[in-house]
Coordinates of C-alpha atoms and ligand atoms in Angstrom, one line a residue:
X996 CA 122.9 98.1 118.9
X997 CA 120.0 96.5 119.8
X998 CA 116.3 97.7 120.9
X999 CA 115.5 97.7 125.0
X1000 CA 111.6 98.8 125.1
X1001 CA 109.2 100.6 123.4
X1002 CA 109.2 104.3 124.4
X1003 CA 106.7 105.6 122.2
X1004 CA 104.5 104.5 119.3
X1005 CA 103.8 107.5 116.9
X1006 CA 102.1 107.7 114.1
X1007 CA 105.0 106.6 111.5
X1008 CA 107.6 105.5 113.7
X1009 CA 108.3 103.5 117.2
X1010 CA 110.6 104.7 119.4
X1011 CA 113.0 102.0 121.4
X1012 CA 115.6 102.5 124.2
X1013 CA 119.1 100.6 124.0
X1014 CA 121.7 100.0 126.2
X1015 CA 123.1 103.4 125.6
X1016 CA 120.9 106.3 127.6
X1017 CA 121.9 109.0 124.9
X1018 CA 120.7 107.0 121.5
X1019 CA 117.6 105.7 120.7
X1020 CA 116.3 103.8 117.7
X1021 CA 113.4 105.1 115.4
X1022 CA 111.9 101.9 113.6
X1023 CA 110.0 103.4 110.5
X1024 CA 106.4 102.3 109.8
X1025 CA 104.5 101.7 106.7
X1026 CA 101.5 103.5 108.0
X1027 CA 100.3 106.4 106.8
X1028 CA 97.5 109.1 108.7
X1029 CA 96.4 112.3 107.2
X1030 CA 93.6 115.0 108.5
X1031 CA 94.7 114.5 112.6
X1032 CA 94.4 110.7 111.7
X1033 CA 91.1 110.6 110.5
X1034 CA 92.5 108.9 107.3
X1035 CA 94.8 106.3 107.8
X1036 CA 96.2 103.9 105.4
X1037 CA 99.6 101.7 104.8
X1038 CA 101.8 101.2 102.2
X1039 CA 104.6 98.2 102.2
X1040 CA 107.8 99.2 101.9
X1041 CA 107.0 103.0 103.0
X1042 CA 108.9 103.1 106.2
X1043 CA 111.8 101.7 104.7
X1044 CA 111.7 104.2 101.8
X1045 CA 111.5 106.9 104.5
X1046 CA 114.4 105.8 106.4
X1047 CA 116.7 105.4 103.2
X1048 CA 115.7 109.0 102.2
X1049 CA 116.0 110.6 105.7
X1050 CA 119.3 108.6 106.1
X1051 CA 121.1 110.5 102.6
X1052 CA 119.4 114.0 103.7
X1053 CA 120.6 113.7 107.3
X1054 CA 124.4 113.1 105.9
X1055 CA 123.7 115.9 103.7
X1056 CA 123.2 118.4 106.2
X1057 CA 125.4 116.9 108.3
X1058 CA 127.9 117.3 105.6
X1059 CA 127.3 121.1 105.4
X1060 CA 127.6 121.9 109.3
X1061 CA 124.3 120.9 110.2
X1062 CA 123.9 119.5 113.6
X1063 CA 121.4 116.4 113.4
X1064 CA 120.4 113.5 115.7
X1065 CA 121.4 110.8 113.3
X1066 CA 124.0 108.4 113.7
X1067 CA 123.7 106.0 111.7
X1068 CA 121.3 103.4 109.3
X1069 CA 121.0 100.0 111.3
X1070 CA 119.0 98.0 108.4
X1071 CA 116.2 99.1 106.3
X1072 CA 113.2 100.2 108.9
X1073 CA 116.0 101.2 111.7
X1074 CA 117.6 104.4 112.4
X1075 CA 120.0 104.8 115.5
X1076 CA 120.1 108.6 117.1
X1077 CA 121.0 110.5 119.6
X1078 CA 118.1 110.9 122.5
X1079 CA 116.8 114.7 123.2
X1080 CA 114.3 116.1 124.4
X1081 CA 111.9 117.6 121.8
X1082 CA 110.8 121.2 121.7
X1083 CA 107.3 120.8 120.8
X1084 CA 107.2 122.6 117.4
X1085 CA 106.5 121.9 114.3
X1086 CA 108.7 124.4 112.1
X1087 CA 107.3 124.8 108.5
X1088 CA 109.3 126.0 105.5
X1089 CA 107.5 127.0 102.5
X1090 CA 109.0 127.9 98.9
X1091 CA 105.5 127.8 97.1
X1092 CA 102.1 128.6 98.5
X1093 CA 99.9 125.2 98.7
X1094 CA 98.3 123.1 101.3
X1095 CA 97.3 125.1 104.4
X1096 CA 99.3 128.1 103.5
X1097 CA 96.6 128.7 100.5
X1098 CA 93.4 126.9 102.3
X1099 CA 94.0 129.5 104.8
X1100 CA 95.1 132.9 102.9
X1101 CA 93.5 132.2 100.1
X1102 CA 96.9 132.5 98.2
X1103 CA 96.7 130.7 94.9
X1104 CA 98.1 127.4 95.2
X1105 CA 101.5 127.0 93.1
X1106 CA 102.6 130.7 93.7
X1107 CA 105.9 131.0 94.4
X1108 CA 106.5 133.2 97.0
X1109 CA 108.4 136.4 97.2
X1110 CA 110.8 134.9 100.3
X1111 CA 111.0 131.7 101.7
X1112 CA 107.8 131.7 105.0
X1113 CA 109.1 130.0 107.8
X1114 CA 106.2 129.1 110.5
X1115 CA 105.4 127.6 113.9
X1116 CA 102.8 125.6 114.4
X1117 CA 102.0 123.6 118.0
X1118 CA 103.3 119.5 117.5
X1119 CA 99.7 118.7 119.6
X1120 CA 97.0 116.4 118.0
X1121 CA 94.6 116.9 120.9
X1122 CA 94.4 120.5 119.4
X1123 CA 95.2 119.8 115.3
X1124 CA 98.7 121.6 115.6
X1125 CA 97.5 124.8 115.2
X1126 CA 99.5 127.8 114.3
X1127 CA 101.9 129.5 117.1
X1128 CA 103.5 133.2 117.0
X1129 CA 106.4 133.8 119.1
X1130 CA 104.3 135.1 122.1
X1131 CA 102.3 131.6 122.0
X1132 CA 105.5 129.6 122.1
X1133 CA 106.9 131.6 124.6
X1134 CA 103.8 131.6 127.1
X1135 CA 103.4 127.9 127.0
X1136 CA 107.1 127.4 127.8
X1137 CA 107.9 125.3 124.5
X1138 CA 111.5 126.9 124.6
X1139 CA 112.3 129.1 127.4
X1140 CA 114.0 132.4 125.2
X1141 CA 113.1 134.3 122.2
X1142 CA 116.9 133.9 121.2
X1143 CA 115.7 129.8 120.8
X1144 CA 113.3 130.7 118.5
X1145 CA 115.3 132.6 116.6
X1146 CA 117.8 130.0 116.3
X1147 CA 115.0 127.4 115.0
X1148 CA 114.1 129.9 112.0
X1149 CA 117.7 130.4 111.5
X1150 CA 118.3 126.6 111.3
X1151 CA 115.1 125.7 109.1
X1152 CA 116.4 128.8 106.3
X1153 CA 119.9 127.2 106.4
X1154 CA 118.0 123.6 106.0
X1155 CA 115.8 125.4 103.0
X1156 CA 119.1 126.4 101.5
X1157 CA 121.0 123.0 101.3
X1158 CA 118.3 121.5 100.5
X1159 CA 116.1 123.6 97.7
X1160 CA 119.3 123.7 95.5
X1161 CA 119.9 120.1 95.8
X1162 CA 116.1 118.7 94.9
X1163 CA 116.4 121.3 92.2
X1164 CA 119.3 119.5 90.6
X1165 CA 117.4 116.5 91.0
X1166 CA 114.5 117.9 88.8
X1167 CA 112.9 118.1 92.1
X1168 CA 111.1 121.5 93.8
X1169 CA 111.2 121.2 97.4
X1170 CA 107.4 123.5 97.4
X1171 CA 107.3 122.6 101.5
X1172 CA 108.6 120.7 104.8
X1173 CA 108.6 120.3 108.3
X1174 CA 111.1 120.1 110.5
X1175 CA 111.7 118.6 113.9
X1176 CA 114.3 120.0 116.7
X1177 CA 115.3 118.5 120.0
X1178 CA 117.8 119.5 122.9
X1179 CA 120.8 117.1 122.9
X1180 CA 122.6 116.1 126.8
X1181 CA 124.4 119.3 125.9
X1182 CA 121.7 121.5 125.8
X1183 CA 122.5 122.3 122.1
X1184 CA 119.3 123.1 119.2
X1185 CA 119.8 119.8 116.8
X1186 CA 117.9 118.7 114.1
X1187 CA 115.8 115.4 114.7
X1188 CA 112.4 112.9 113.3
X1189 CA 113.0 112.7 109.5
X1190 CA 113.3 114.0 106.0
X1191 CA 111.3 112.7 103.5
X1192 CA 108.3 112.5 101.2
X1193 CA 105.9 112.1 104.5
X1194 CA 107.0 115.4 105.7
X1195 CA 108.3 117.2 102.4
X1196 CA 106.1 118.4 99.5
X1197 CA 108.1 117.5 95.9
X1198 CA 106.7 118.5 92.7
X1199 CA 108.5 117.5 89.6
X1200 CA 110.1 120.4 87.9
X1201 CA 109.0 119.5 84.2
X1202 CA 105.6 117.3 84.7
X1203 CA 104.2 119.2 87.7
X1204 CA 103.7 115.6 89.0
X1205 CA 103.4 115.6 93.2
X1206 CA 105.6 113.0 94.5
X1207 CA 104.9 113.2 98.2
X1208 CA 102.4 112.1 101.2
X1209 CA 99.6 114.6 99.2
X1210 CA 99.6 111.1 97.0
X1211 CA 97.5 109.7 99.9
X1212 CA 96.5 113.0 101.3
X1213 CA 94.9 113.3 98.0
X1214 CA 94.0 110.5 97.2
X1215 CA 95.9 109.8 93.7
X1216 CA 98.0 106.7 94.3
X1217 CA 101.3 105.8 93.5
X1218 CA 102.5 107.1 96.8
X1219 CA 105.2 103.9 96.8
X1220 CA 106.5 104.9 93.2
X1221 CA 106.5 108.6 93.5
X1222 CA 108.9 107.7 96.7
X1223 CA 111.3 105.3 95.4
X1224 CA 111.6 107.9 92.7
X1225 CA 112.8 110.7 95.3
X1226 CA 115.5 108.1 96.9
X1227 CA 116.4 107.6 92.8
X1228 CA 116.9 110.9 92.0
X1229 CA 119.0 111.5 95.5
X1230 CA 120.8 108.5 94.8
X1231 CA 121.4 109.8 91.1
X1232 CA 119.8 106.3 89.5
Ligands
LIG547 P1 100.5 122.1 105.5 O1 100.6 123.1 106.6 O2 100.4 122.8 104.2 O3 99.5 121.0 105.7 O4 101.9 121.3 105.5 C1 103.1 122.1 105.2 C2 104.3 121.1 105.1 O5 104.6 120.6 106.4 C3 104.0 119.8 104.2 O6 105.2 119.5 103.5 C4 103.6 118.8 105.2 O7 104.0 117.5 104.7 C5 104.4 119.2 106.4 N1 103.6 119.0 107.7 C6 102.9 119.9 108.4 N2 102.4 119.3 109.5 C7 102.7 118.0 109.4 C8 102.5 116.9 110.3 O8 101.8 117.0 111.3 N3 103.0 115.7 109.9 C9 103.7 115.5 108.8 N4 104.2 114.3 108.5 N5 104.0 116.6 108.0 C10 103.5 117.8 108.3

């Protein structure tokens, strides 16, 4: 399969056309932005880190009944999928209280919390994705039912529970993520974007250690390392 044009440049992939209407490719970059792009960065090797990692985590779900966009791995930066159209929310699944959860609560950071949080927040730079309830989502016409937004919270618990019981077995604890959903030609809720350390929080179950996009966020280093760890421990190296 081979790429047409460039649809759309985002801030860690592009997005090509082929010669098939319904799939698209998703070419991972090595860039990094944090803070509504204000700090921006690369790292080589990054995008094809992400790919590898969103490619395993993709067949996982797929594997237990979740519906995804992902076909299939093309080479190491490349990602073929199926074309939908994106509902323009960011859903956020959180295990442990840290990042804006605690910034803005004032909950400790590190707590874990009593029941998995599920949240909305608006996928819109212009206005630094701020936080949606229902009523928000609904009056800007980012789904068109309630029963759509139940089905995302449903979808992003069922995600949590693949996916917090497998990193754990890795040594892993999934603290955080966000996921992506888009309409496929049927109409039907499917999972799309990525999984991986640029949209995941992992903290090492024994050292504490962050192994995720807070490396840069944070400024520690070793963002390269603490991802080819992650694709280790999934690949069980
Ligand atoms: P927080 O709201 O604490 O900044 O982020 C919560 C979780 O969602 C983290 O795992 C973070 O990586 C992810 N997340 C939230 N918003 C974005 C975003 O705009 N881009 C990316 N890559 N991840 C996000």
């Amino acid at each position: 399969m081979e790429k047409r044009e460039l649809l759309y440049e985002g801030k860690a992939k592009k997005l090509f056309t082929t010669d098939d209407e319904n799939l698209l490719i998703s070419e991972f970059k090595d860039d990094l932005t944090a803070f509504n792009g204000a700090k921006k960065s690369s790292e080589a090797g990054k995008g094809a880190l992400n790919n590898k990692i969103s490619t395993e985590l993709f067949n996982l779900l797929e594997e237990c009944g979740i519906q995804t966009h992902f076909v299939k791995m093309l080479d190491d930066n490349n990602m073929l999928h199926k074309r939908t159209k994106v509902i323009l929310i960011e859903v956020i699944v959180r295990n442990i209280a840290t990042g804006s959860l605690s910034k803005n609560l004032g909950i400790k950071d590190g707590t874990v919390l009593p029941f998995t949080l599920v949240e909305f927040d608006y996928k819109n730079d212009a206005l630094g994705d701020p936080k949606l309830n229902d009523q928000h989502a609904l009056i800007l016409g980012l789904v068109d039912y309630q029963d759509e937004l139940d089905k995302l919270r449903r979808l992003a618990r069922q995600v949590n529970d693949i996916l917090k019981p497998y990193f754990a077995s890795k040594g892993l604890n999934l603290v955080d993520f966000k996921l992506e959903f888009g309409k496929d030609s049927s109409g039907n809720i499917i999972l799309i974007d990525e999984i991986s350390p640029d949209n995941c929080r992992f903290w090492d179950m024994t050292s504490g250690e962050k192994m995720d996009k807070d490396r840069f966020r944070q400024g520690l280093g070793g963002l390269r390392v603490a991802y080819e760890q992650v694709l280790n421990r999934i690949l069980g190296k």
